[in-house]
XYZ file of N, CA and C in Angstrom:
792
model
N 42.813 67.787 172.602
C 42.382 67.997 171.218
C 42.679 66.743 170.386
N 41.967 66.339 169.876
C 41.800 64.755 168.400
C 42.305 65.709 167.428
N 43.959 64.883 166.994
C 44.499 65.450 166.317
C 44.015 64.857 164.865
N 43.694 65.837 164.030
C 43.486 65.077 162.658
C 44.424 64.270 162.165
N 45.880 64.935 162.163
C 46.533 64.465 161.070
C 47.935 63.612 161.537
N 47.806 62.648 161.039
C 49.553 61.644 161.620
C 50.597 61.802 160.549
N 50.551 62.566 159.513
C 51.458 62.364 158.463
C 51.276 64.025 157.855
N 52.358 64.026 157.605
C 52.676 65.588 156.835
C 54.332 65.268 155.654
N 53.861 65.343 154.515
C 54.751 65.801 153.472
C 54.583 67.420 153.167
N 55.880 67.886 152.725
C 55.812 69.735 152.552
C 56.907 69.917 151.479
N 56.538 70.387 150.728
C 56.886 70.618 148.817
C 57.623 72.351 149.148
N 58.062 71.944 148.226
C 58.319 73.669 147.850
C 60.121 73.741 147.453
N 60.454 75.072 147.754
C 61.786 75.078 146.999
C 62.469 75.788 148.652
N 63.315 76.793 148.639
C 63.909 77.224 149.640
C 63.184 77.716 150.812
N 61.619 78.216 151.032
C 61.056 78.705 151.902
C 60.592 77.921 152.226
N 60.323 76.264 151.989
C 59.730 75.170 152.382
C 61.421 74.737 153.178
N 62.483 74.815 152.375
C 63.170 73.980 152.936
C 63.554 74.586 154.294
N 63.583 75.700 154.617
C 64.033 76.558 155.395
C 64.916 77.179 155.080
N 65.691 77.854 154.259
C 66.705 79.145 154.512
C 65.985 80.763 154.945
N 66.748 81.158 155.444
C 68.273 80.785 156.623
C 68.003 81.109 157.987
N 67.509 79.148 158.386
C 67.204 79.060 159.627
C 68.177 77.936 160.070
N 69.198 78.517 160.463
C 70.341 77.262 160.512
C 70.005 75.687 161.197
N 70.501 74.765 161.263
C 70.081 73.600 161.712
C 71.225 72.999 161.800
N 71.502 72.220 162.844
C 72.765 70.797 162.848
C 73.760 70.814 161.256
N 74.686 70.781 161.506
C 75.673 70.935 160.327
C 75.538 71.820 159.412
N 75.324 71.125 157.688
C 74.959 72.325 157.026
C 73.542 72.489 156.903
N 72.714 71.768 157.634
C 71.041 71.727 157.058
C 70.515 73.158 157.578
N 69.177 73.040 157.315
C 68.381 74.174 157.491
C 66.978 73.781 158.384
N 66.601 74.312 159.563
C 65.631 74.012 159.988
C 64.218 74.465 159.548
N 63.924 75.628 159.572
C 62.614 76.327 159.166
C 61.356 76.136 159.223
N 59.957 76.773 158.883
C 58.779 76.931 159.266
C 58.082 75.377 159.363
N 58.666 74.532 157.670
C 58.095 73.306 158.634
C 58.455 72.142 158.811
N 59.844 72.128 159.298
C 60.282 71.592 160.596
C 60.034 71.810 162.451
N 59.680 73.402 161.803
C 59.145 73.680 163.465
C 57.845 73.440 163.322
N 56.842 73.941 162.451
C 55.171 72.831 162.528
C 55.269 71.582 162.431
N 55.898 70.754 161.944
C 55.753 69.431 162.362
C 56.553 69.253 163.966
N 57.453 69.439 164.661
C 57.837 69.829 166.065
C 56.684 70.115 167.046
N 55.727 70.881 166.105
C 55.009 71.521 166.761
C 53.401 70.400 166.991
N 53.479 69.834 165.803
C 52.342 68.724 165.725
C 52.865 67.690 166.298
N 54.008 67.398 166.373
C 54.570 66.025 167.069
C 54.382 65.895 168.615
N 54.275 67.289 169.166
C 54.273 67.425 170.944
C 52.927 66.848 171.109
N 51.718 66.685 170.083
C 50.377 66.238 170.248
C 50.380 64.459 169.865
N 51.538 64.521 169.051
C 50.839 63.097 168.198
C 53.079 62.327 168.576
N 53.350 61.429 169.415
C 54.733 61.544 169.150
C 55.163 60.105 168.024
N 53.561 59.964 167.306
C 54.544 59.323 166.454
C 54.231 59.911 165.043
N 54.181 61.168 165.308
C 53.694 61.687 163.883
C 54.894 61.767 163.016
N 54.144 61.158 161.837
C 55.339 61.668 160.308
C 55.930 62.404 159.980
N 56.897 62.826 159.441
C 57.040 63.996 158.633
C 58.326 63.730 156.790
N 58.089 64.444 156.175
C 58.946 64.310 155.042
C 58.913 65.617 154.831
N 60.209 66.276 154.302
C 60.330 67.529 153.361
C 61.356 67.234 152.746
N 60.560 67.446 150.906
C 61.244 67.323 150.182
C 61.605 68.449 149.248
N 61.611 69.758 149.883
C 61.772 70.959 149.464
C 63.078 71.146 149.281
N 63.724 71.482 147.878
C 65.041 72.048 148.053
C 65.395 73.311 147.386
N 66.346 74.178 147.540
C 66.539 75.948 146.961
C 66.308 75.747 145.998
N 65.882 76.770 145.338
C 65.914 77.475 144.155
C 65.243 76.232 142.589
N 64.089 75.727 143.155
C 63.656 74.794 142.544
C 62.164 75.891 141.612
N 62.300 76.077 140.700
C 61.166 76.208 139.633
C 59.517 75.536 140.161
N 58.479 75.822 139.834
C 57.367 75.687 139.738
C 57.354 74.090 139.204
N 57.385 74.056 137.706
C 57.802 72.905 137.434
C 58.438 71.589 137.593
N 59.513 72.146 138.520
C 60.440 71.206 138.753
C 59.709 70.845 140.008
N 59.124 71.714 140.865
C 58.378 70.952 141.916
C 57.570 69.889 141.410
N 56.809 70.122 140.918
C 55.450 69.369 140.378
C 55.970 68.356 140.189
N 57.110 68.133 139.190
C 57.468 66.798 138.261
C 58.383 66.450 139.106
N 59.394 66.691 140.161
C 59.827 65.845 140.979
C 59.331 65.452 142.565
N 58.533 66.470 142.926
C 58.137 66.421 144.174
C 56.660 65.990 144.566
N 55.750 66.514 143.832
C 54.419 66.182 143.504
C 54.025 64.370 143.800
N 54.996 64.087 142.844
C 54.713 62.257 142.367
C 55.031 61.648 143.619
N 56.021 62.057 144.308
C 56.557 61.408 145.473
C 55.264 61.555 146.695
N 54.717 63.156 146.945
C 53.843 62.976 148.054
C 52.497 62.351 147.913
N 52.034 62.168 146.601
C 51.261 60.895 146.315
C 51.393 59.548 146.844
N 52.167 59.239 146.401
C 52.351 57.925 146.712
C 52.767 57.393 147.999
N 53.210 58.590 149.130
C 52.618 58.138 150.416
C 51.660 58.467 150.820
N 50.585 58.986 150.061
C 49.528 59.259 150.965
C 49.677 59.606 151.986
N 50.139 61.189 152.261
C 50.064 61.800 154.104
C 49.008 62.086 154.185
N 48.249 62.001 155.386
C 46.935 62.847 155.738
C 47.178 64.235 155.426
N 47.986 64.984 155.287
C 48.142 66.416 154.758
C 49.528 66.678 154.559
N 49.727 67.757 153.173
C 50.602 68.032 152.251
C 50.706 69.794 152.449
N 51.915 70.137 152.735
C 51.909 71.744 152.155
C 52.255 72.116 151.326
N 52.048 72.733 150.608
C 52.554 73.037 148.898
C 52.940 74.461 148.554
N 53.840 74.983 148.306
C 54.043 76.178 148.162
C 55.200 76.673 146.863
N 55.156 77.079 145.765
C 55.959 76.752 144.466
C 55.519 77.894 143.949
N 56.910 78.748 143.057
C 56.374 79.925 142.208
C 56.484 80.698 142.387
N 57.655 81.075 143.423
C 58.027 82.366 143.634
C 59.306 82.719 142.822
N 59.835 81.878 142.740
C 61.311 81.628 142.033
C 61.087 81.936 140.292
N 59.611 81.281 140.064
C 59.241 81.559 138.336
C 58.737 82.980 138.346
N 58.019 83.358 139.327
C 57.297 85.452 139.557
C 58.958 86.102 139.424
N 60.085 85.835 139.787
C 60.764 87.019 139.989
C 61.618 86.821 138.479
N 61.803 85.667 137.349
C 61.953 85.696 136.512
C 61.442 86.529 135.068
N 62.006 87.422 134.966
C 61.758 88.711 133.557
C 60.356 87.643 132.769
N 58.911 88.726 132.517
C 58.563 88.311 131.529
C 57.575 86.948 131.852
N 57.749 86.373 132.766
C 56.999 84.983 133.884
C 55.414 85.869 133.854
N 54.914 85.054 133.734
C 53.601 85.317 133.330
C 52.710 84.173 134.921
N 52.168 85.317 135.613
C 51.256 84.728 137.179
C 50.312 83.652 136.157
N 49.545 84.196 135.492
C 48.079 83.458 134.882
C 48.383 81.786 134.725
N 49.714 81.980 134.100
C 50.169 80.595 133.332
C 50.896 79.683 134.844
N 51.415 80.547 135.396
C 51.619 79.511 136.455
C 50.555 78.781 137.282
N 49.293 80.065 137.518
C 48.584 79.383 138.205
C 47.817 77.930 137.530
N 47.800 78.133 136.631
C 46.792 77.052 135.922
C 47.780 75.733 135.904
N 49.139 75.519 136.253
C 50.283 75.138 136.362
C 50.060 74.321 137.653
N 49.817 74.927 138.560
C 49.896 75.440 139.965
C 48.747 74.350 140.533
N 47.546 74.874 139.592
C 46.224 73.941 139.906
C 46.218 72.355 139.334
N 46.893 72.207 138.615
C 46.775 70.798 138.498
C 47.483 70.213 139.169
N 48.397 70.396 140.445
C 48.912 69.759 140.778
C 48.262 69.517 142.349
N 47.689 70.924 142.454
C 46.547 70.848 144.099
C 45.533 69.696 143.970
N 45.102 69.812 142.234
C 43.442 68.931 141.860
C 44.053 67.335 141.725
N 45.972 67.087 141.639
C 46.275 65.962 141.792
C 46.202 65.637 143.490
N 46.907 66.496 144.029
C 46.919 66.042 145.643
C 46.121 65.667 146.297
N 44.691 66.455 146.059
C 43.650 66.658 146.840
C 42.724 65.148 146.506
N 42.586 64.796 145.313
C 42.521 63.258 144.478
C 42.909 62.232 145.328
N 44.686 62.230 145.835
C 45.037 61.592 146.310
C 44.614 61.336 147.724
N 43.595 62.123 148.123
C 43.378 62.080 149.650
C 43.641 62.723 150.390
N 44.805 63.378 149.997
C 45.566 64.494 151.180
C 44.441 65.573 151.546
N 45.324 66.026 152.990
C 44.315 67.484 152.827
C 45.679 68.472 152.749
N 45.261 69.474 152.169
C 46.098 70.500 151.414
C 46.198 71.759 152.084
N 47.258 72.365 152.396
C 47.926 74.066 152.646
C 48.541 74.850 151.556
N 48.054 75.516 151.140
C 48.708 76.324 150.308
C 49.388 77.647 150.999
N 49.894 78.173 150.298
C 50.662 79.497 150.918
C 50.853 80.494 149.852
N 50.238 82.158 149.925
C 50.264 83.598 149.318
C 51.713 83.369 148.968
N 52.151 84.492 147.692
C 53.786 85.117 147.720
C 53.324 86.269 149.222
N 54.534 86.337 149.628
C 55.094 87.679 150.402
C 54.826 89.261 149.114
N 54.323 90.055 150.750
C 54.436 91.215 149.959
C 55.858 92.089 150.542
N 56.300 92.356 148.690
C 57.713 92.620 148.636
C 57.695 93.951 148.483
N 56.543 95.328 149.214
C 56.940 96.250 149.058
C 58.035 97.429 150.077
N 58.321 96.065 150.915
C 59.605 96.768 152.121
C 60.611 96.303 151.202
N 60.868 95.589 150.505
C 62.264 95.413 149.755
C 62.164 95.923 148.655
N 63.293 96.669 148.194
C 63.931 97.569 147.328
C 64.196 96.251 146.040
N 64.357 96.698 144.643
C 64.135 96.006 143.653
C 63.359 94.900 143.807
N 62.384 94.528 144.776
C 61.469 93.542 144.510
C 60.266 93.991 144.375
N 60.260 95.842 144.571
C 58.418 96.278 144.955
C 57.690 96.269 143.482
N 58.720 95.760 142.664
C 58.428 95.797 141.250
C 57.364 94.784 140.598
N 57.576 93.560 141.737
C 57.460 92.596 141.493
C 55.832 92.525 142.004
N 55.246 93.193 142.703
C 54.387 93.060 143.664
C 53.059 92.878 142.730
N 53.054 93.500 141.656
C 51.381 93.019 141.117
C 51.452 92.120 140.305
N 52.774 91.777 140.197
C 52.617 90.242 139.670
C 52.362 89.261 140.758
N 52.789 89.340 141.513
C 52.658 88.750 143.073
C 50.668 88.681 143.404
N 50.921 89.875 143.503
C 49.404 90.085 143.611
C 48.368 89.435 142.966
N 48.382 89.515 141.672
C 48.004 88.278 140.331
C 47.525 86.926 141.235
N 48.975 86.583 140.804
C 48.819 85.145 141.094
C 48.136 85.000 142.542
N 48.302 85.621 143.326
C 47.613 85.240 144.800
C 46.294 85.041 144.445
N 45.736 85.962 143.802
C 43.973 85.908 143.902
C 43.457 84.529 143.005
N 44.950 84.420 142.497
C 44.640 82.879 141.142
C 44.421 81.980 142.809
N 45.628 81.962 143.808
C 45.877 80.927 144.528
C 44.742 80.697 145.403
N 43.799 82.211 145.728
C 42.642 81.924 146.831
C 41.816 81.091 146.245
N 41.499 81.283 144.489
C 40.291 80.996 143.971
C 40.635 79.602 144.314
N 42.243 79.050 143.781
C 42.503 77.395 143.599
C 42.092 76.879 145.494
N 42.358 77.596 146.011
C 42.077 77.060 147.828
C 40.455 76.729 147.665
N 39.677 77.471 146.981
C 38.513 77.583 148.114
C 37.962 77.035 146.780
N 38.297 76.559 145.498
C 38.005 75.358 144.978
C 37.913 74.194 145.010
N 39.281 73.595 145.556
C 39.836 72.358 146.415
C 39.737 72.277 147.432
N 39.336 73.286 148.490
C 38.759 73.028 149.776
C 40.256 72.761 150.616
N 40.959 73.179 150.910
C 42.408 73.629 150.690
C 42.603 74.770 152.214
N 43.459 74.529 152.568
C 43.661 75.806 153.707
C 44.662 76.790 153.039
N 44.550 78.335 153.678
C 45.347 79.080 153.136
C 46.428 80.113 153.981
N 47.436 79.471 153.825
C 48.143 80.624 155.030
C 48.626 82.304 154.241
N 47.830 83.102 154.854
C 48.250 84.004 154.205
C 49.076 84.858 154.147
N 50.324 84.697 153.458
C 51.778 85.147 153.823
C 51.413 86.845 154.005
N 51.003 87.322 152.125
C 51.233 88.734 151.535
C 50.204 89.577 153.549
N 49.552 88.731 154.087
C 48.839 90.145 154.679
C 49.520 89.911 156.122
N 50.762 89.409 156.159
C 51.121 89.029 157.627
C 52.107 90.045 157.586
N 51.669 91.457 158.177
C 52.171 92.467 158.182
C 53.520 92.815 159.103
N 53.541 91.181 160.177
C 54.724 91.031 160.665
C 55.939 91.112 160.262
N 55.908 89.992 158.887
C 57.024 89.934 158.424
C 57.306 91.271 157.427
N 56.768 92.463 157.716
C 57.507 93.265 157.034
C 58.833 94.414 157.575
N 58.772 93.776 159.134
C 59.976 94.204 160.124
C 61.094 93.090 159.490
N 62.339 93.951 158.958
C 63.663 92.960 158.786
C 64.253 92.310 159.733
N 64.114 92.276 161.037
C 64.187 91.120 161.990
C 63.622 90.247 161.518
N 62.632 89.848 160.584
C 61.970 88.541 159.888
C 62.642 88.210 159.042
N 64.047 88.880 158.589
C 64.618 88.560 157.297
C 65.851 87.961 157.469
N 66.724 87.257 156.603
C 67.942 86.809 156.638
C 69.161 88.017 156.243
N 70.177 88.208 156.301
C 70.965 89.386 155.339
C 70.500 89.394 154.035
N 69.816 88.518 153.380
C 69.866 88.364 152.005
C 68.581 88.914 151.469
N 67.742 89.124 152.534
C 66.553 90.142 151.857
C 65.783 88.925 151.560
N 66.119 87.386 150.896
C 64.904 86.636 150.641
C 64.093 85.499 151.052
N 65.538 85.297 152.192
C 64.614 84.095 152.591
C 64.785 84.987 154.487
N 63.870 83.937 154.869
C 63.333 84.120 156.399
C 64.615 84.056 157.539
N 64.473 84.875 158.184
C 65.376 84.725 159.321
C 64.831 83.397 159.914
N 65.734 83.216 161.635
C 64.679 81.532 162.142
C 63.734 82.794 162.485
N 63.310 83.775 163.250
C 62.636 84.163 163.934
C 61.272 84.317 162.727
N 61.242 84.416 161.665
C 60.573 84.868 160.471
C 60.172 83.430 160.185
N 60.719 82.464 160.367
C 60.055 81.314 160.078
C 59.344 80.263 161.013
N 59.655 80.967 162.234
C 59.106 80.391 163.827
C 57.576 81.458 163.669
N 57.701 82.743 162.883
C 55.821 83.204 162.498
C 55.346 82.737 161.834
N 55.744 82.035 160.667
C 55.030 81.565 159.838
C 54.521 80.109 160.083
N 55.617 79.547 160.933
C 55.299 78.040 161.606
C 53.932 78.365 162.817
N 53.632 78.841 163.432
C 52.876 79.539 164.143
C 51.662 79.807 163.863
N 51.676 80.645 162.151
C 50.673 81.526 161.357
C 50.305 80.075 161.142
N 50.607 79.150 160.240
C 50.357 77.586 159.683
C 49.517 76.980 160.891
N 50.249 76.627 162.184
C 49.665 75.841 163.228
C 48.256 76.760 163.174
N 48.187 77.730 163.360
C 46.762 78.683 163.755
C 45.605 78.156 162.627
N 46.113 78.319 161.319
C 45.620 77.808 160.096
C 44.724 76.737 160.146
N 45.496 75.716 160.208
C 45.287 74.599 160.812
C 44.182 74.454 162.175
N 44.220 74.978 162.883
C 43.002 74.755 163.801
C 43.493 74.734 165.458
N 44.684 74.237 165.351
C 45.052 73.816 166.242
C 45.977 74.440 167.247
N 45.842 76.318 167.304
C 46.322 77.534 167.985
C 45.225 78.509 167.778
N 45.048 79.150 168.458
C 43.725 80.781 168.575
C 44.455 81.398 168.941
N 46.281 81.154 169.819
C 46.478 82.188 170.814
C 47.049 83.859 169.665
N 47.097 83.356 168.332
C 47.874 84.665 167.193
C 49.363 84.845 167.784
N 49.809 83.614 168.457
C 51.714 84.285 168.937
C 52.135 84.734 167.661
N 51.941 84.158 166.380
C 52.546 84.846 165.321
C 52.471 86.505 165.130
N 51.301 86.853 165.820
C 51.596 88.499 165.054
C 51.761 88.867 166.567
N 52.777 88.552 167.377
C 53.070 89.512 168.505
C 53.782 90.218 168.027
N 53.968 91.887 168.483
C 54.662 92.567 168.204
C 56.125 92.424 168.076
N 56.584 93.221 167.352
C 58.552 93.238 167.304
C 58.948 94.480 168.483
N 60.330 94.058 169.522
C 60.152 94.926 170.184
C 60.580 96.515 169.692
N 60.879 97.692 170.180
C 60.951 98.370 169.365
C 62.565 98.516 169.201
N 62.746 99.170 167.846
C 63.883 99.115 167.418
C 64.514 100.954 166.756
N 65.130 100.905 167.296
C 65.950 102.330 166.499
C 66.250 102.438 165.145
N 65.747 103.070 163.986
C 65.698 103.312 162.564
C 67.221 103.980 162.470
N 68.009 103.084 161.371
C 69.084 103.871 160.325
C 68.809 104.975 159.482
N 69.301 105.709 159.854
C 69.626 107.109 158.705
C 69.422 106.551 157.648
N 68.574 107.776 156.588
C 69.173 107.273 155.127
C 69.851 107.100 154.582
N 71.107 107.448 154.618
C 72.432 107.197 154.051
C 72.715 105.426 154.542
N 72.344 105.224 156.273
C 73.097 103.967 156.043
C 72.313 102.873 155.333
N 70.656 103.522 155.005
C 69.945 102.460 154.474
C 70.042 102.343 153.089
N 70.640 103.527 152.953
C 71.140 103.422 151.119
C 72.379 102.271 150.740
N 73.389 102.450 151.813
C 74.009 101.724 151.852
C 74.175 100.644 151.716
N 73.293 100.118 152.542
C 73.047 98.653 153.234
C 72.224 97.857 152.036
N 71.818 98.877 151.223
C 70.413 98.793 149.955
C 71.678 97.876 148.755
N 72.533 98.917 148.743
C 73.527 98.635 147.671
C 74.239 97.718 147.973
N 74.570 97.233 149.437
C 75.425 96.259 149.278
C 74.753 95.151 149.290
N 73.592 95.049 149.456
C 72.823 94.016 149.565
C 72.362 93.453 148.105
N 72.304 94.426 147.017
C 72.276 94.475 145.773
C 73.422 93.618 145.179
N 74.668 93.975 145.619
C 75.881 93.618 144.888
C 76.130 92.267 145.597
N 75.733 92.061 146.836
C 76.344 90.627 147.239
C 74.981 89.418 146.665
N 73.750 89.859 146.979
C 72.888 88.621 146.457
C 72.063 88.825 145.048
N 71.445 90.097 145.071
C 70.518 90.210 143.433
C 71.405 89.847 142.795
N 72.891 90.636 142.526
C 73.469 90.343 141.147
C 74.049 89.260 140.615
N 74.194 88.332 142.020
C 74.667 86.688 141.871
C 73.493 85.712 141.302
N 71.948 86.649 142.255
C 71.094 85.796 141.563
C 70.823 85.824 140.376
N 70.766 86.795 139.423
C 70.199 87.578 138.446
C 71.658 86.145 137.577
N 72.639 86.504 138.193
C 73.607 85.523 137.556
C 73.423 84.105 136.777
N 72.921 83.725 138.404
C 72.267 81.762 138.428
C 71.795 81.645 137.158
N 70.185 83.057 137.398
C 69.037 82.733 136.804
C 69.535 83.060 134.944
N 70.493 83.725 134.554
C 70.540 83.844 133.190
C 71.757 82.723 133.017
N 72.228 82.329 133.608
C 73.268 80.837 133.285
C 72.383 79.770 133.122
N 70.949 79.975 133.658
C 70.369 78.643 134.114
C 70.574 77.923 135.302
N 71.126 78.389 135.984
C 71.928 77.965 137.404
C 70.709 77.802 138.688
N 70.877 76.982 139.329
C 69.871 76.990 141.070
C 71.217 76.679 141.969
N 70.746 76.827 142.958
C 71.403 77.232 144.081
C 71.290 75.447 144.301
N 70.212 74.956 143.920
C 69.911 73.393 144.800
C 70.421 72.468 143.658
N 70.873 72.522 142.607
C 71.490 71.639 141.891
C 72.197 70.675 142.120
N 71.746 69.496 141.921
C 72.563 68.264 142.409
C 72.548 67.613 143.991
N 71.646 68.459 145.000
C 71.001 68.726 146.113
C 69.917 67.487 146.130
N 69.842 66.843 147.093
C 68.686 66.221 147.747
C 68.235 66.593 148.890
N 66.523 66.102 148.942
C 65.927 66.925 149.661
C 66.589 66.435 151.255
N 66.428 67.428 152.078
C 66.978 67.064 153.804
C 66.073 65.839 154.261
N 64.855 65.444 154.230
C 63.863 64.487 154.741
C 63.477 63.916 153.719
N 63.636 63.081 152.983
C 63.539 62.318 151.908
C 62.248 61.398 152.214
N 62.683 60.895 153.600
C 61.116 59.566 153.894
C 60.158 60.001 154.905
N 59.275 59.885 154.641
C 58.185 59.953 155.647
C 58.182 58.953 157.158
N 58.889 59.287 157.830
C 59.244 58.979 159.279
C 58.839 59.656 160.352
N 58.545 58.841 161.921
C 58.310 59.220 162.293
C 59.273 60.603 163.301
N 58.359 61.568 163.801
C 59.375 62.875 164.567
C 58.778 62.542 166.136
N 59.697 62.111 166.369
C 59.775 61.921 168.112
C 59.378 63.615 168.764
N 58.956 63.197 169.722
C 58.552 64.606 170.425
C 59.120 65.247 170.619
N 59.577 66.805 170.706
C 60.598 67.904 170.141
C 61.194 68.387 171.887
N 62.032 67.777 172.341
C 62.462 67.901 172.935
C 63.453 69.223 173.746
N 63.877 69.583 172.547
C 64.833 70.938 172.073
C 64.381 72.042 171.802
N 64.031 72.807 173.020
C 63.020 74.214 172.909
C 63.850 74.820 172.024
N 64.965 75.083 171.305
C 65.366 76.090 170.097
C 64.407 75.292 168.911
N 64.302 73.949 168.622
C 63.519 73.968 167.388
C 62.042 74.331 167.446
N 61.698 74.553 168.804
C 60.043 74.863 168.771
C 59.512 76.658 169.425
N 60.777 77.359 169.796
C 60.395 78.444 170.750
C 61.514 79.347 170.076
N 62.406 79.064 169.026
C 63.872 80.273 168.662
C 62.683 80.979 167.568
């Protein structure tokens, strides 16, 4: 296969950067570190940069991350921002998207070719099913901005996989590795360059908790991460403050040698 692309920059805030898909020390590996792994076994001197870090705003992508994947010109950019502004009281989808689009109608300018990515549908998680038609909103903003800009679209909300919590971390929000090895997968397919669908293989089967222990598990999950977040977010606080991104330069990724970063 004639690989299109030798260069990949990938934007975003914690689901770009990977949490919690552990990696060498304190880093984080995730969905695309394993698609570029995954593009590198074709191309071994292909690029990569991610300059995604937690708990980064819509905004704050754009105006710090945006300017940077310009100006290397990768043959393709993934962009994914705005989930962090949807779960904020009162955040208005409409206004982000129009937010959202000037920064695709900058990329796409620049040459790149572009991935965008759906919110997740949050109606398996408890205090987030609230969130879902705002979610919903903005997605149909995000298809129109794809198939305006000519744009690929991975579509998180209908990847009915990840609604088994084996896709999840303890924390309910970001991706287990196994949850981010589907979505690295779902992306490669996207892309052109997989038909086989390994992403939606089944989960094997699993034995269901009583209600009581899922009430449980509901509440403590409440008290150890919503109420810390809910914390951050009315202090003004991110998790990535003072944080630089893990891949800062666009370098090349030697061929992935280490079946846990391409097969866990």
């Amino acid at each position: 296969m004639l690989l299109r692309w030798n260069s990949l920059v990938s934007l975003g805030d914690s689901f770009t950067e990977g949490m919690d898909d552990p990696g060498p020390g304190d880093t984080y590996v995730g969905w695309a570190d394993r698609l570029a792994s995954m593009i590198a076994q074709q191309a071994p001197d292909f690029r990569y940069a991610n300059f995604a870090i937690r708990g980064k705003m819509l905004q704050e992508i754009i105006d710090e991350q945006v300017p940077l994947a310009i100006s290397l010109k990768p043959d393709l950019v993934t962009f994914c921002g705005g989930g962090n502004d949807i779960m904020v009281p009162n955040s208005d989808p409409d206004a982000l998207a129009e937010v959202y689009e000037v920064a695709v109608a900058d990329l796409r300018a620049s040459g790149s070719d572009v991935v965008i990515f759906t919110g997740f549908d949050t109606r398996s998680t408890p205090l987030l099913r609230s969130l879902r038609g705002k979610i919903a909103i903005y997605n149909s903003h995000l298809w129109s901005i794809a198939e305006r800009y000519h744009c690929r679209m991975v579509d998180l909300w209908s990847m009915h996989v990840l609604h088994d919590r084996r896709a999840w971390s303890e924390d309910r929000l970001h991706l287990s590795p196994e949850g981010h090895q589907r979505v690295a997968l779902k992306t490669y397919e996207v892309l052109g360059l997989s038909d086989a669908h390994a992403w939606n293989e089944p989960w094997p089967a699993l034995e269901q908790a009583d209600w009581v222990t899922q009430r449980k598990a509901d509440l403590k999950w409440a008290r150890e991460h919503v109420v810390p977040w809910i914390g951050r977010t009315l202090r003004g606080e991110s998790m990535g403050d003072g944080m630089a991104p893990k891949r800062p330069e666009l370098l090349p990724l030697a061929r992935a040698t280490d079946e846990n970063c391409v097969n866990n």
